[in-house]
Amino acid sequence: GAGVSQSPRYKVAKRGQDVALRCDPISGHVSLFWYQQALGQGPEFLTYFQNEAQLDKSGLPSDRFFAERPEGSVSTLKIQRTQQEDSAVYLCASSLSVGNQPQHFGDGTRLSIL
Amino acid sequence: KNEVEQSPQNLTAQEGEFITINCSYSVGISALHWLQQHPGGGIVSLFMLSSGKKKHGRLIATINIQEKHSSLHITASHPRDSAVYICAVPYSGGGADGLTFGKGTHLIIQP
């Protein structure tokens, strides 16, 4: 498809497990963003990639959160030793280039930690 | 970090009414985004603007950079406009940033 694709759409894990969330941005998009949206709240910035370079990871809530984009296209957000407060929708967005650009959002991965 | 405030938080209106949603932010910015999110759905970008006014169909967005304020208007509102409308600005004001978001305005248009 032409849009940002995220998988899985839903993920249920037990507390303490590791999870990996995938984002396929629009082909050719340079910038890629990860956001976390708790229930009833607006999204919160997690991290930003320009091609394969992670230029900003100031929003990652702890060192249990790790993101990568090794070839400058697909990105993976990994959460280690999950906790209940990690339950949220994780949104990925991409934009064509650097600077002021519209961001195109995926449908998100809804993560539930039991 | 930029702080974003939206009002109202919730808005219920009758079909056909003129709708206004307001957004203010704390740090000077290069551009402001208006986004739409349907329940259980993804986020769609409606506008990105850095000055003046933009119009797309029944939607109009305005921004006053000096006052750090933007408004989103919907003319001739329709039940299909029911959604959450979110204002977002660059995290630290610049262009190569992730976004920081307002809490959103929950809009319900009744037939």
XYZ file of C-alpha atoms in Angstrom:
225
model
C 0.000 0.000 0.000
C 0.903 3.634 -0.243
C 0.579 4.514 3.438
C 2.568 3.892 6.610
C 2.110 0.314 7.722
C 2.508 -0.881 11.302
C 2.505 -4.407 12.639
C 1.195 -6.070 14.602
C -2.047 -4.132 14.888
C -2.592 -5.518 18.388
C -0.112 -7.055 20.800
C -0.794 -8.615 24.167
C 2.167 -9.549 26.338
C 2.773 -10.546 29.919
C 4.659 -8.212 32.186
C 8.370 -8.824 31.850
C 8.294 -10.009 28.244
C 10.101 -8.239 25.434
C 8.113 -6.920 22.466
C 9.042 -5.621 19.017
C 6.855 -3.290 17.000
C 7.431 -2.731 13.308
C 6.911 0.311 11.107
C 7.091 0.384 7.303
C 7.161 4.049 6.284
C 6.105 5.396 2.926
C 8.778 4.463 0.409
C 11.393 7.169 0.037
C 10.435 9.051 3.192
C 13.518 10.326 4.950
C 12.079 11.154 8.356
C 10.483 8.633 10.691
C 8.918 9.298 14.079
C 7.638 7.105 16.900
C 4.954 8.327 19.303
C 3.207 6.792 22.324
C -0.489 7.488 22.915
C -1.973 6.529 26.258
C -5.729 6.028 26.501
C -7.576 9.330 26.315
C -4.404 11.352 25.797
C -2.674 12.989 22.885
C 0.393 11.267 21.419
C 3.782 11.835 23.037
C 7.003 12.013 21.051
C 9.425 9.114 21.565
C 12.148 9.268 18.950
C 13.080 10.543 15.473
C 15.155 9.115 12.626
C 16.576 10.864 9.607
C 17.349 7.980 7.280
C 19.223 5.480 9.475
C 20.439 8.064 11.978
C 18.566 8.378 15.239
C 18.801 12.135 15.749
C 16.556 12.490 18.770
C 15.646 9.895 21.373
C 14.846 12.319 24.163
C 11.253 11.095 24.445
C 12.070 7.462 25.182
C 10.765 6.943 28.743
C 13.478 4.567 29.930
C 16.424 2.503 28.792
C 14.009 -0.389 28.285
C 12.917 1.333 25.078
C 15.108 0.970 22.026
C 14.473 1.908 18.387
C 16.408 1.248 15.223
C 16.191 1.883 11.495
C 19.296 0.133 10.192
C 18.781 0.593 6.452
C 16.907 3.864 6.574
C 13.508 2.387 5.758
C 11.788 -0.092 8.104
C 12.008 0.756 11.788
C 11.543 -1.380 14.874
C 10.646 -0.164 18.350
C 11.654 -2.671 21.001
C 10.516 -2.643 24.605
C 12.358 -4.878 27.030
C 11.002 -6.234 30.319
C 7.586 -4.693 29.651
C 5.605 -3.120 32.470
C 1.904 -2.359 32.745
C 2.483 1.369 32.238
C 3.851 0.550 28.759
C 0.287 -0.264 27.663
C -0.580 2.281 24.974
C -0.955 2.753 21.255
C 2.411 3.158 19.543
C 2.199 5.324 16.458
C 4.722 5.610 13.665
C 4.793 8.524 11.232
C 6.964 9.388 8.275
C 7.571 12.491 6.225
C 9.166 13.024 2.858
C 12.144 15.066 3.916
C 13.628 17.082 6.729
C 12.034 20.244 8.046
C 8.438 21.379 7.944
C 6.592 18.547 6.269
C 3.219 16.916 6.816
C 3.593 13.686 8.778
C 1.812 10.572 7.548
C 0.687 8.299 10.366
C 0.207 4.577 10.550
C -2.819 3.074 12.307
C -0.683 2.218 15.311
C 0.017 -0.875 17.372
C -2.166 -1.254 20.459
C 0.016 -2.827 23.145
C -1.564 -4.339 26.237
C 0.625 -5.579 29.066
C -1.081 -7.996 31.442
C 9.678 21.755 25.256
C 6.691 23.397 23.614
C 3.445 23.279 25.570
C 0.172 23.053 23.646
C -3.255 23.931 24.998
C -6.489 23.210 23.152
C -10.026 24.314 23.832
C -12.667 23.207 24.184
C -11.825 19.695 25.361
C -15.279 18.442 24.348
C -17.773 19.954 21.926
C -21.213 18.739 20.902
C -23.056 20.631 18.194
C -25.943 20.241 15.811
C -25.508 19.466 12.144
C -24.922 22.621 10.145
C -23.348 24.646 12.954
C -20.094 26.563 12.538
C -17.387 24.980 14.677
C -14.276 26.632 16.125
C -11.457 24.830 17.932
C -8.622 26.820 19.463
C -4.960 26.042 20.046
C -2.234 27.992 21.807
C 1.421 27.125 22.273
C 4.294 28.393 24.355
C 7.383 28.471 22.111
C 7.710 30.172 18.748
C 7.381 27.670 15.938
C 8.121 27.168 12.265
C 4.807 25.419 11.511
C 1.681 24.120 13.219
C -0.243 20.955 12.371
C -3.936 20.192 12.648
C -4.739 16.494 12.725
C -7.900 14.386 12.856
C -8.302 11.073 14.674
C -11.394 8.889 14.445
C -12.148 6.476 17.340
C -9.941 3.414 16.998
C -8.453 4.877 13.876
C -5.266 6.391 12.716
C -4.320 10.033 12.560
C -4.805 12.045 9.399
C -3.003 15.294 8.715
C -5.474 18.070 7.862
C -3.251 21.129 7.651
C 0.275 22.280 8.173
C 0.594 26.049 8.287
C 3.158 28.614 9.280
C 1.267 31.848 8.580
C -2.095 33.221 7.604
C -4.902 30.924 6.599
C -5.502 27.692 4.709
C -8.783 26.247 3.434
C -9.658 22.724 2.341
C -13.293 22.073 1.590
C -15.312 22.987 4.689
C -12.214 23.195 6.888
C -10.337 26.430 7.514
C -7.205 26.839 9.628
C -5.743 30.147 10.737
C -2.635 31.025 12.671
C -1.358 34.140 14.424
C 2.366 33.657 14.949
C 2.781 36.738 17.147
C 0.040 35.629 19.523
C 1.073 31.930 19.337
C -2.487 30.939 18.542
C -4.289 28.943 15.881
C -7.897 28.089 15.162
C -9.562 25.327 13.197
C -13.012 26.084 11.794
C -15.550 23.723 10.286
C -18.347 25.263 8.238
C -21.702 23.525 7.683
C -20.717 20.741 10.108
C -21.860 17.199 9.406
C -22.047 14.059 11.587
C -19.113 12.576 9.642
C -16.966 15.402 11.059
C -17.285 13.748 14.478
C -13.732 12.920 15.552
C -10.906 14.087 17.770
C -9.108 17.141 16.407
C -5.541 17.576 17.558
C -3.206 20.534 17.311
C 0.522 19.761 17.182
C 3.708 21.817 16.998
C 7.393 20.937 16.692
C 8.780 19.541 19.937
C 11.259 22.397 20.423
C 9.947 24.865 17.875
C 12.211 24.071 14.972
C 11.564 22.220 11.735
C 13.398 18.928 12.103
C 11.458 17.839 15.130
C 9.008 15.333 16.317
C 5.709 16.877 17.303
C 4.228 17.708 20.655
C 0.464 17.404 20.722
C -2.459 19.006 22.456
C -4.849 16.731 24.328
C -7.353 16.994 21.489
C -10.900 18.266 21.100
C -13.588 15.581 21.064
C -16.174 16.831 18.554
C -19.613 15.262 18.177
C -21.968 16.536 15.489
C -25.529 15.420 16.058
C -27.959 15.020 13.120
